[in-house]
Every structure is written in structure tokens, then in C-alpha cells.
GROMACS .gro file of C-alpha atoms in nm:
model
  411
    1MET     CA    1  -2.051   0.399  -0.115
    2MET     CA    2  -2.023   0.764  -0.247
    3ILE     CA    3  -1.915   1.030  -0.009
    4SER     CA    4  -2.117   1.362  -0.044
    5PHE     CA    5  -2.039   1.693   0.134
    6SER     CA    6  -2.283   1.973   0.219
    7THR     CA    7  -2.212   2.336   0.098
    8GLY     CA    8  -2.086   2.412   0.453
    9ASP     CA    9  -1.848   2.124   0.452
   10VAL     CA   10  -1.701   2.242   0.133
   11ILE     CA   11  -1.645   2.579   0.261
   12ILE     CA   12  -1.479   2.475   0.575
   13ILE     CA   13  -1.243   2.231   0.356
   14MET     CA   14  -1.160   2.521   0.140
   15MET     CA   15  -1.090   2.758   0.426
   16TYR     CA   16  -0.870   2.474   0.583
   17ILE     CA   17  -0.652   2.447   0.261
   18ALA     CA   18  -0.637   2.818   0.208
   19LEU     CA   19  -0.527   2.874   0.563
   20ALA     CA   20  -0.252   2.592   0.501
   21PHE     CA   21  -0.113   2.820   0.226
   22ILE     CA   22  -0.151   3.151   0.408
   23VAL     CA   23   0.026   3.057   0.739
   24PRO     CA   24   0.373   2.989   0.585
   25ILE     CA   25   0.342   3.317   0.388
   26ALA     CA   26   0.240   3.509   0.706
   27PHE     CA   27   0.515   3.337   0.896
   28ILE     CA   28   0.785   3.467   0.639
   29ILE     CA   29   0.678   3.825   0.562
   30PRO     CA   30   0.756   3.990   0.912
   31PHE     CA   31   1.114   3.898   0.851
   32LEU     CA   32   1.108   4.102   0.514
   33LEU     CA   33   0.938   4.409   0.649
   34ARG     CA   34   1.231   4.650   0.722
   35ARG     CA   35   1.222   5.032   0.675
   36LYS     CA   36   1.434   5.158   0.388
   37ARG     CA   37   1.809   5.177   0.449
   38GLU     CA   38   1.804   5.558   0.430
   39GLU     CA   39   1.587   5.576   0.734
   40ASN     CA   40   1.849   5.387   0.942
   41ASP     CA   41   1.623   5.151   1.093
   42ASN     CA   42   1.854   5.018   1.374
   43ALA     CA   43   1.561   4.898   1.583
   44GLY     CA   44   1.433   4.684   1.306
   45PHE     CA   45   1.765   4.510   1.254
   46ILE     CA   46   1.821   4.454   1.628
   47SER     CA   47   1.479   4.300   1.661
   48LEU     CA   48   1.558   4.091   1.355
   49ILE     CA   49   1.890   3.953   1.484
   50TYR     CA   50   1.801   3.929   1.860
   51LEU     CA   51   1.426   3.845   1.846
   52GLU     CA   52   1.258   3.745   1.526
   53LEU     CA   53   1.524   3.502   1.391
   54PRO     CA   54   1.557   3.327   1.721
   55ILE     CA   55   1.183   3.296   1.742
   56GLY     CA   56   1.149   3.169   1.376
   57VAL     CA   57   1.437   2.923   1.399
   58THR     CA   58   1.301   2.769   1.743
   59ALA     CA   59   0.941   2.753   1.595
   60LEU     CA   60   1.077   2.559   1.291
   61LEU     CA   61   1.289   2.326   1.521
   62HIS     CA   62   0.984   2.275   1.734
   63THR     CA   63   0.772   2.180   1.440
   64ILE     CA   64   1.032   1.940   1.319
   65TYR     CA   65   1.067   1.775   1.651
   66PHE     CA   66   0.689   1.724   1.681
   67HIS     CA   67   0.609   1.647   1.318
   68HIS     CA   68   0.615   1.269   1.385
   69TYR     CA   69   0.310   1.316   1.612
   70PHE     CA   70   0.107   1.502   1.375
   71ASP     CA   71  -0.151   1.340   1.156
   72ASN     CA   72  -0.088   1.531   0.842
   73VAL     CA   73   0.115   1.821   0.673
   74PHE     CA   74  -0.158   2.059   0.768
   75ASP     CA   75  -0.105   2.001   1.130
   76CYS     CA   76   0.269   2.092   1.090
   77VAL     CA   77   0.187   2.416   0.918
   78PHE     CA   78  -0.072   2.520   1.178
   79ASN     CA   79   0.179   2.454   1.454
   80LEU     CA   80   0.339   2.778   1.334
   81ILE     CA   81   0.031   2.998   1.400
   82PRO     CA   82   0.126   3.088   1.771
   83TYR     CA   83   0.464   3.199   1.656
   84THR     CA   84   0.339   3.379   1.338
   85LEU     CA   85   0.115   3.589   1.572
   86ILE     CA   86   0.424   3.684   1.783
   87LEU     CA   87   0.625   3.792   1.489
   88TRP     CA   88   0.342   4.016   1.375
   89PHE     CA   89   0.297   4.162   1.718
   90VAL     CA   90   0.667   4.246   1.720
   91TYR     CA   91   0.644   4.403   1.382
   92PHE     CA   92   0.340   4.624   1.488
   93SER     CA   93   0.528   4.713   1.810
   94ARG     CA   94   0.808   4.852   1.605
   95GLN     CA   95   0.591   5.033   1.371
   96LYS     CA   96   0.298   5.169   1.566
   97THR     CA   97   0.438   5.224   1.920
   98PRO     CA   98   0.719   5.449   2.046
   99TRP     CA   99   0.862   5.155   2.243
  100SER     CA  100   1.253   5.140   2.276
  101SER     CA  101   1.435   4.839   2.133
  102THR     CA  102   1.492   4.710   2.486
  103LYS     CA  103   1.112   4.698   2.558
  104ILE     CA  104   1.044   4.535   2.234
  105LEU     CA  105   1.295   4.261   2.301
  106ARG     CA  106   1.181   4.209   2.659
  107THR     CA  107   0.807   4.193   2.559
  108GLY     CA  108   0.876   3.970   2.266
  109TRP     CA  109   1.081   3.718   2.448
  110CYS     CA  110   0.833   3.701   2.736
  111LEU     CA  111   0.560   3.650   2.493
  112PHE     CA  112   0.762   3.389   2.318
  113ALA     CA  113   0.861   3.204   2.635
  114LEU     CA  114   0.503   3.191   2.756
  115THR     CA  115   0.372   3.070   2.412
  116PHE     CA  116   0.643   2.812   2.384
  117ILE     CA  117   0.581   2.655   2.715
  118LEU     CA  118   0.206   2.658   2.683
  119HIS     CA  119   0.224   2.510   2.335
  120THR     CA  120   0.475   2.245   2.428
  121LEU     CA  121   0.247   2.137   2.718
  122CYS     CA  122  -0.048   2.102   2.482
  123LEU     CA  123   0.140   1.901   2.245
  124LEU     CA  124   0.295   1.659   2.511
  125PRO     CA  125  -0.021   1.439   2.558
  126THR     CA  126  -0.017   1.370   2.186
  127LYS     CA  127   0.356   1.294   2.198
  128ASN     CA  128   0.300   1.068   2.493
  129THR     CA  129   0.016   0.880   2.338
  130ALA     CA  130   0.219   0.840   2.011
  131ASP     CA  131   0.521   0.707   2.218
  132TYR     CA  132   0.310   0.472   2.398
  133ASP     CA  133   0.144   0.329   2.080
  134THR     CA  134   0.491   0.293   1.917
  135ALA     CA  135   0.622   0.099   2.229
  136VAL     CA  136   0.307  -0.135   2.228
  137ASN     CA  137   0.352  -0.192   1.850
  138ILE     CA  138   0.720  -0.275   1.889
  139ALA     CA  139   0.648  -0.506   2.177
  140LEU     CA  140   0.370  -0.682   1.977
  141ARG     CA  141   0.592  -0.737   1.677
  142LYS     CA  142   0.870  -0.871   1.881
  143GLY     CA  143   0.637  -1.086   2.100
  144ASP     CA  144   0.783  -0.926   2.399
  145GLY     CA  145   0.532  -1.038   2.685
  146ALA     CA  146   0.729  -0.859   2.967
  147ALA     CA  147   0.715  -0.523   2.776
  148LEU     CA  148   0.343  -0.567   2.712
  149ASP     CA  149   0.286  -0.645   3.088
  150SER     CA  150   0.462  -0.329   3.180
  151LEU     CA  151   0.280  -0.120   2.919
  152TRP     CA  152  -0.068  -0.281   2.999
  153LYS     CA  153  -0.122  -0.241   3.360
  154THR     CA  154  -0.485  -0.311   3.278
  155CYS     CA  155  -0.634  -0.433   2.961
  156PRO     CA  156  -0.658  -0.137   2.724
  157GLU     CA  157  -0.956  -0.019   2.532
  158GLY     CA  158  -0.987  -0.131   2.174
  159ILE     CA  159  -0.826  -0.459   2.230
  160ASP     CA  160  -1.080  -0.637   2.008
  161SER     CA  161  -1.005  -0.410   1.717
  162LEU     CA  162  -0.634  -0.465   1.775
  163LEU     CA  163  -0.690  -0.827   1.756
  164PHE     CA  164  -0.886  -0.795   1.437
  165ASP     CA  165  -0.588  -0.586   1.276
  166MET     CA  166  -0.338  -0.846   1.385
  167LYS     CA  167  -0.551  -1.134   1.253
  168PHE     CA  168  -0.548  -0.963   0.914
  169ASN     CA  169  -0.195  -0.810   0.923
  170TYR     CA  170  -0.307  -0.454   0.876
  171ASN     CA  171   0.046  -0.317   0.915
  172GLY     CA  172   0.144  -0.233   0.576
  173ASN     CA  173   0.364  -0.547   0.543
  174ASN     CA  174   0.224  -0.859   0.375
  175ASP     CA  175   0.527  -1.075   0.477
  176PHE     CA  176   0.482  -0.993   0.838
  177ASP     CA  177   0.308  -1.204   1.090
  178TYR     CA  178   0.268  -1.119   1.467
  179PRO     CA  179   0.429  -1.388   1.695
  180ILE     CA  180   0.215  -1.629   1.869
  181ALA     CA  181   0.311  -1.492   2.219
  182SER     CA  182   0.172  -1.156   2.108
  183PHE     CA  183  -0.158  -1.310   2.011
  184GLU     CA  184  -0.167  -1.486   2.346
  185LYS     CA  185  -0.135  -1.160   2.537
  186VAL     CA  186  -0.405  -0.980   2.325
  187LEU     CA  187  -0.645  -1.281   2.369
  188GLN     CA  188  -0.597  -1.278   2.744
  189CYS     CA  189  -0.768  -0.922   2.732
  190SER     CA  190  -1.016  -0.988   2.443
  191ASP     CA  191  -1.383  -1.056   2.507
  192TYR     CA  192  -1.323  -1.374   2.302
  193LYS     CA  193  -1.047  -1.521   2.519
  194ASN     CA  194  -1.264  -1.802   2.636
  195ASP     CA  195  -1.468  -1.840   2.326
  196TYR     CA  196  -1.298  -2.106   2.114
  197THR     CA  197  -1.616  -2.278   1.971
  198SER     CA  198  -1.821  -2.009   1.816
  199ASN     CA  199  -1.823  -1.947   1.441
  200TYR     CA  200  -1.673  -1.603   1.503
  201ALA     CA  201  -1.366  -1.746   1.656
  202ILE     CA  202  -1.306  -2.053   1.433
  203ASN     CA  203  -1.486  -2.091   1.125
  204ASP     CA  204  -1.467  -1.720   1.007
  205SER     CA  205  -1.108  -1.695   1.112
  206PHE     CA  206  -1.003  -2.010   0.916
  207ARG     CA  207  -1.195  -1.874   0.606
  208ASP     CA  208  -1.072  -1.525   0.617
  209SER     CA  209  -0.779  -1.452   0.856
  210THR     CA  210  -0.449  -1.388   0.702
  211SER     CA  211  -0.224  -1.439   1.007
  212ILE     CA  212  -0.088  -1.803   1.002
  213ASN     CA  213   0.046  -1.771   1.356
  214PHE     CA  214  -0.315  -1.678   1.471
  215LEU     CA  215  -0.464  -1.979   1.303
  216THR     CA  216  -0.181  -2.197   1.462
  217LEU     CA  217  -0.265  -2.069   1.811
  218LEU     CA  218  -0.642  -2.104   1.742
  219TYR     CA  219  -0.603  -2.469   1.613
  220SER     CA  220  -0.397  -2.565   1.932
  221ARG     CA  221  -0.681  -2.432   2.166
  222ILE     CA  222  -0.985  -2.599   2.023
  223ASP     CA  223  -1.104  -2.938   2.113
  224ALA     CA  224  -1.147  -3.253   1.894
  225ASN     CA  225  -1.514  -3.199   1.839
  226LYS     CA  226  -1.459  -2.861   1.703
  227LYS     CA  227  -1.163  -2.984   1.479
  228LYS     CA  228  -1.411  -3.242   1.329
  229GLU     CA  229  -1.668  -2.972   1.268
  230ILE     CA  230  -1.424  -2.737   1.077
  231GLN     CA  231  -1.281  -3.031   0.871
  232SER     CA  232  -1.613  -3.072   0.711
  233ASP     CA  233  -1.658  -2.694   0.641
  234LYS     CA  234  -1.591  -2.687   0.257
  235THR     CA  235  -1.621  -2.308   0.255
  236ILE     CA  236  -1.281  -2.278   0.420
  237ILE     CA  237  -1.065  -2.404   0.134
  238ASN     CA  238  -1.324  -2.277  -0.130
  239ASN     CA  239  -1.288  -1.929   0.016
  240ARG     CA  240  -0.902  -1.950   0.019
  241LEU     CA  241  -0.889  -2.086  -0.334
  242SER     CA  242  -1.135  -1.798  -0.452
  243ASN     CA  243  -0.890  -1.543  -0.297
  244LEU     CA  244  -0.614  -1.695  -0.491
  245ARG     CA  245  -0.814  -1.671  -0.830
  246GLN     CA  246  -0.864  -1.305  -0.755
  247CYS     CA  247  -0.487  -1.225  -0.757
  248MET     CA  248  -0.509  -1.195  -1.138
  249ARG     CA  249  -0.155  -1.062  -1.265
  250ASP     CA  250  -0.028  -0.996  -0.894
  251ASP     CA  251   0.254  -1.252  -0.824
  252GLU     CA  252   0.307  -1.118  -0.480
  253CYS     CA  253  -0.068  -1.163  -0.397
  254SER     CA  254  -0.061  -1.513  -0.524
  255LYS     CA  255   0.247  -1.608  -0.329
  256ILE     CA  256   0.075  -1.497   0.005
  257LYS     CA  257  -0.250  -1.666  -0.088
  258ILE     CA  258  -0.063  -1.995  -0.167
  259LYS     CA  259   0.144  -1.979   0.141
  260MET     CA  260  -0.185  -1.969   0.350
  261LEU     CA  261  -0.347  -2.264   0.132
  262ASN     CA  262  -0.025  -2.480   0.195
  263PHE     CA  263  -0.030  -2.402   0.571
  264LEU     CA  264  -0.409  -2.499   0.580
  265LEU     CA  265  -0.357  -2.822   0.389
  266LYS     CA  266  -0.051  -2.916   0.614
  267LEU     CA  267  -0.257  -2.847   0.918
  268GLU     CA  268  -0.544  -3.045   0.825
  269PRO     CA  269  -0.474  -3.296   0.539
  270LYS     CA  270  -0.843  -3.376   0.513
  271TRP     CA  271  -0.908  -3.030   0.342
  272GLN     CA  272  -0.707  -3.154   0.036
  273ASP     CA  273  -1.029  -3.327  -0.063
  274ASP     CA  274  -1.196  -2.978  -0.088
  275LEU     CA  275  -0.914  -2.826  -0.303
  276THR     CA  276  -1.078  -2.831  -0.656
  277ILE     CA  277  -0.853  -2.693  -0.898
  278THR     CA  278  -0.961  -2.691  -1.271
  279LEU     CA  279  -0.806  -2.646  -1.612
  280LYS     CA  280  -0.991  -2.316  -1.620
  281ASP     CA  281  -0.796  -2.192  -1.317
  282LEU     CA  282  -0.466  -2.290  -1.489
  283HIS     CA  283  -0.597  -2.121  -1.816
  284ASN     CA  284  -0.685  -1.795  -1.654
  285ALA     CA  285  -0.357  -1.776  -1.473
  286ILE     CA  286  -0.183  -1.816  -1.800
  287MET     CA  287  -0.384  -1.556  -1.968
  288ASN     CA  288  -0.303  -1.322  -1.681
  289SER     CA  289   0.065  -1.409  -1.691
  290ASN     CA  290   0.064  -1.508  -1.320
  291LYS     CA  291   0.379  -1.726  -1.299
  292ILE     CA  292   0.333  -1.801  -0.928
  293SER     CA  293  -0.031  -1.912  -0.972
  294ILE     CA  294   0.057  -2.109  -1.296
  295SER     CA  295   0.332  -2.315  -1.106
  296TYR     CA  296   0.082  -2.390  -0.825
  297PHE     CA  297  -0.210  -2.482  -1.045
  298GLU     CA  298   0.012  -2.693  -1.277
  299LYS     CA  299   0.087  -2.921  -0.983
  300PHE     CA  300  -0.274  -3.043  -0.998
  301VAL     CA  301  -0.386  -3.008  -1.366
  302LYS     CA  302  -0.189  -3.001  -1.691
  303PRO     CA  303  -0.289  -2.792  -2.003
  304GLU     CA  304  -0.492  -3.013  -2.242
  305ASN     CA  305  -0.457  -2.796  -2.558
  306GLU     CA  306  -0.158  -2.693  -2.760
  307ASN     CA  307  -0.240  -2.308  -2.740
  308ASP     CA  308  -0.232  -2.326  -2.358
  309VAL     CA  309   0.086  -2.510  -2.368
  310ILE     CA  310   0.256  -2.259  -2.584
  311ALA     CA  311   0.096  -1.962  -2.384
  312MET     CA  312   0.247  -2.102  -2.069
  313ALA     CA  313   0.598  -2.132  -2.233
  314VAL     CA  314   0.559  -1.767  -2.332
  315VAL     CA  315   0.484  -1.653  -1.983
  316PHE     CA  316   0.789  -1.847  -1.843
  317GLY     CA  317   1.007  -1.708  -2.133
  318ASP     CA  318   1.104  -2.034  -2.290
  319ASN     CA  319   1.218  -1.903  -2.622
  320GLN     CA  320   1.333  -2.230  -2.766
  321SER     CA  321   1.004  -2.410  -2.687
  322VAL     CA  322   0.777  -2.123  -2.808
  323ILE     CA  323   0.980  -2.072  -3.147
  324SER     CA  324   0.973  -2.449  -3.215
  325LYS     CA  325   0.599  -2.481  -3.178
  326ILE     CA  326   0.502  -2.163  -3.387
  327LYS     CA  327   0.708  -2.246  -3.703
  328ASP     CA  328   0.371  -2.329  -3.856
  329LYS     CA  329   0.257  -1.971  -3.849
  330LYS     CA  330  -0.109  -2.063  -3.928
  331ARG     CA  331  -0.135  -2.153  -3.553
  332LEU     CA  332  -0.070  -1.781  -3.452
  333GLN     CA  333  -0.397  -1.669  -3.563
  334SER     CA  334  -0.596  -1.921  -3.352
  335VAL     CA  335  -0.771  -1.805  -3.036
  336ILE     CA  336  -0.650  -1.912  -2.709
  337GLY     CA  337  -0.897  -2.078  -2.468
  338LYS     CA  338  -1.193  -2.020  -2.686
  339GLU     CA  339  -1.343  -2.357  -2.525
  340TYR     CA  340  -1.372  -2.178  -2.181
  341GLY     CA  341  -1.597  -1.905  -2.336
  342ASP     CA  342  -1.608  -1.648  -2.058
  343PHE     CA  343  -1.267  -1.481  -2.063
  344GLY     CA  344  -1.377  -1.170  -2.240
  345ASP     CA  345  -1.248  -1.072  -2.580
  346ASP     CA  346  -1.088  -1.341  -2.800
  347ILE     CA  347  -0.706  -1.318  -2.795
  348THR     CA  348  -0.504  -1.474  -3.073
  349LEU     CA  349  -0.191  -1.655  -2.993
  350VAL     CA  350   0.012  -1.397  -3.197
  351GLU     CA  351  -0.150  -1.107  -2.987
  352PHE     CA  352  -0.070  -1.296  -2.664
  353ILE     CA  353   0.298  -1.334  -2.762
  354ILE     CA  354   0.321  -0.963  -2.847
  355ARG     CA  355   0.168  -0.877  -2.507
  356ASN     CA  356   0.369  -1.117  -2.300
  357GLY     CA  357   0.671  -1.259  -2.504
  358THR     CA  358   1.033  -1.191  -2.508
  359GLU     CA  359   1.205  -0.990  -2.773
  360PRO     CA  360   1.344  -1.316  -2.946
  361MET     CA  361   0.976  -1.452  -2.959
  362ILE     CA  362   0.851  -1.132  -3.117
  363ASP     CA  363   1.154  -1.097  -3.349
  364PHE     CA  364   1.096  -1.456  -3.485
  365ILE     CA  365   0.725  -1.378  -3.559
  366ILE     CA  366   0.813  -1.051  -3.760
  367ASN     CA  367   1.129  -1.130  -3.908
  368ASP     CA  368   1.166  -1.516  -3.957
  369LEU     CA  369   0.800  -1.590  -4.016
  370ASN     CA  370   0.743  -1.243  -4.183
  371VAL     CA  371   0.407  -1.214  -4.027
  372ASP     CA  372   0.227  -0.871  -4.052
  373VAL     CA  373   0.124  -0.862  -3.694
  374ILE     CA  374  -0.055  -0.540  -3.728
  375CYS     CA  375  -0.342  -0.771  -3.866
  376TYR     CA  376  -0.378  -0.933  -3.522
  377SER     CA  377  -0.285  -0.649  -3.276
  378SER     CA  378  -0.248  -0.268  -3.276
  379ALA     CA  379   0.087  -0.125  -3.275
  380SER     CA  380   0.046  -0.005  -2.919
  381THR     CA  381  -0.020  -0.362  -2.788
  382ILE     CA  382   0.340  -0.410  -2.710
  383ASN     CA  383   0.309  -0.119  -2.435
  384TYR     CA  384   0.122  -0.384  -2.240
  385ASN     CA  385   0.438  -0.604  -2.241
  386SER     CA  386   0.667  -0.534  -1.937
  387ILE     CA  387   0.920  -0.792  -2.043
  388VAL     CA  388   1.075  -0.614  -2.329
  389SER     CA  389   1.298  -0.295  -2.306
  390SER     CA  390   1.163   0.045  -2.368
  391GLU     CA  391   1.405   0.083  -2.664
  392TYR     CA  392   1.243  -0.238  -2.812
  393ASN     CA  393   0.901  -0.107  -2.738
  394TYR     CA  394   0.976   0.230  -2.917
  395LYS     CA  395   1.132   0.037  -3.220
  396TYR     CA  396   0.812  -0.179  -3.256
  397ASN     CA  397   0.573   0.115  -3.236
  398LYS     CA  398   0.776   0.317  -3.493
  399ARG     CA  399   0.778   0.022  -3.742
  400PHE     CA  400   0.413  -0.012  -3.732
  401GLU     CA  401   0.315   0.340  -3.687
  402ASN     CA  402   0.021   0.424  -3.943
  403SER     CA  403   0.055   0.076  -4.078
  404THR     CA  404  -0.241  -0.121  -4.212
  405CYS     CA  405  -0.286  -0.489  -4.253
  406THR     CA  406  -0.176  -0.599  -4.586
  407HIS     CA  407  -0.059  -0.961  -4.539
  408PRO     CA  408  -0.268  -1.162  -4.310
  409ILE     CA  409  -0.181  -1.527  -4.225
  410LYS     CA  410  -0.358  -1.739  -4.482
  411SER     CA  411  -0.531  -2.056  -4.354
   0.00000   0.00000   0.00000
């Protein structure tokens, strides 16, 4: 969905950004505005030492202390506005009024004290809310039921949103899972605490939830009839397998999805019948150089053509196996996985090795087989390869810079 802004919104945003640049400058300038030395500006330097610098340092320390509770850097900058106004008031008092140094100091300190107290009182609710949220989050992560009981005198608002976030591990750490005890506490306050038979609570959760502890708790709470119902729901495993297929080149993603699949199959072995892994799954994992997915899929199916066997050895860095199988260099120009038909552009074996192979594999093709690889891949193809060193990458590109195909492999 595209986000659109009206002209008024754009103007407000630009003014907001401009103010964020103006405030720090306006905060600093009063410290620099002194009369020339020959005018013997004693009042200005007394004000600087005994009023302005203490105000400035305190304002900065105040902002540093509260910055954990601000939503963004702009809020930190805007926190300086009250103190910036006091500094400018002091400046104009020195320049435009006949006040003595004593009166300027007294007035400035009174204004500063009043502003500091009121400003702090305004920020305390934000701090208290943030501290409360932090305490709740720590208790939830530890499964500390006693701490949650002391924090939640009554069921808090937004508990169902919290449950949703916990079910899907929306906490910035894919390896983390909230303890079962925390789920039990949250469910006690949830509108769904007694609803263990609806599709919302069961089927959808087993299809999509990323929290193994939540599913463990849920499965222990449902009756035998509901267990039989979800056992026959083929979309549960199909959806999980689809999620794994979408991991593409992301090994960490694959590891998490496979962990969930293994958990579900152990929890309910009957789901094993719904786990349909094909040669195409293995092939696509190979083409994406996804070692975790390849290892998982290979437990169920084995590659049936030699190119997939070689490509798999390339991904796992098996130099000896790859080199022994490509000594007949005519094989290098063959297209990998052409029989699957829907992977996209045809990729030759030589190009796949350049993209995903080790330095010994590439050296063998170029030096031992004397293959003009520029005929099958551009000189920049190796930039795609994250296995080889940057020095090797540079050497490869320099060798084939401005080169043209002169010696293709002959059938």
C-alpha cells in the first residue's frame, strides 16, 4: 500500500525537520555572544561562568538521562527548547536591560529552577510508563509469575495484542521464545482464555504461530476431539513447508522454519503423512545455495541428475568431488535443472560454480581445464560469490576485464 501525504502534511514534516536542526544551533549561539574584549564585558563572563554554563550542562545531562524514554532523536533535541529559551532570555537581559549581574543571575536561576522542575514533572509519566513496560517485558521473558502478579493488579489493556506479539516472537530475536509460564499468565487475562476449540485459537495458531512454547501449551489444553480435528488439517504442514520454501538463500530463516517443522512432526507424528517434499524443493534449495534446506530436503529425496549432484557438492565446498566430476569439461556448459522449467534464466554448471564455488574449483576450471569462462558468465559474476576472498574477486575481474569469448567449450 502506497502512503501519500497532503501538502499540509509535507509542510509540517519539513518544519519539524528544520526545527530539529535549528534548536541545537540556537542552544549553542548564546554561549558565543559576548561583547568585544576591549569593552571589558565582566557581566557577560560572570553570566557565562555562573549561569549559562551550569544551565547548559544541566540541560544536556537532563536530556541524556531521559533519552531512553524518548521515541526518537527529534524528541531528544526538542527537550532542549525550554533551556534554549532561558539562555536567550539571559542574553537579552544582559544586552537590553540595565540589570545588574546579581539581578540577572537571580532571575536566570529562578527561571531555570522553575522550568527544570516543571519539565521533569512533565516527563515523569513517560519515564514511569517506560519503566513499567520494561519491568513487564523482563518478567515475561523470565516467566516470573510472581513479578507479573505484582505488576498486573488487574488485567491490563491490550493483552490480546501482547499475546499476538508473543505468539509470533515480535521481539527482535528469532531464537527467543517466551516461557510457557508467561503464556499462561497472559492467557488468564485474554478474551480467549476459555476458547480452546475455535479455529482462531487452534488451527490458525498451528498454521502460523512461531512460538513453540505457545503451541506446546495450546496442545496440552485441547481435548481429544480437537486433536483429531487438527490432525486431519493438511494445511498446517503445507503452510509450514511453504514458509520453509520461501527462505531462499537465508540459512537462518531455514533453521527456524525447520525447527518448527520438526517440533510439529514430533508433537503429532500423523502429520508426517502431509509432509510432501519433492525433487524440485531440493533443486531450488541447491540453486539458492541454502545449505540448511538442502540438508533437510536431502533426508527425504535424493538428486536424480548428475548436475544437481555436482551443484550440491559445490554448495557444500567439496572440492575433490566437484573437480573429479568436471574433468570432462563438456559438462560445464550444460544447463542445471532444465527439466524443472520454471526457475527463471538458464544457468550453466560453469556459471553456477563461478557464482557459488570455492577458489580451487574456479582455478581448476580456468587453469587446468583452460576454459574461457567469459563465454558462459560475465566477468562480474564472481561478485555474486560470497565464498571467495575479495583479493580473488579482484584478480578474477582484472583477468577478464574487457575480454570477449574466443574459445567456447566445443560439444
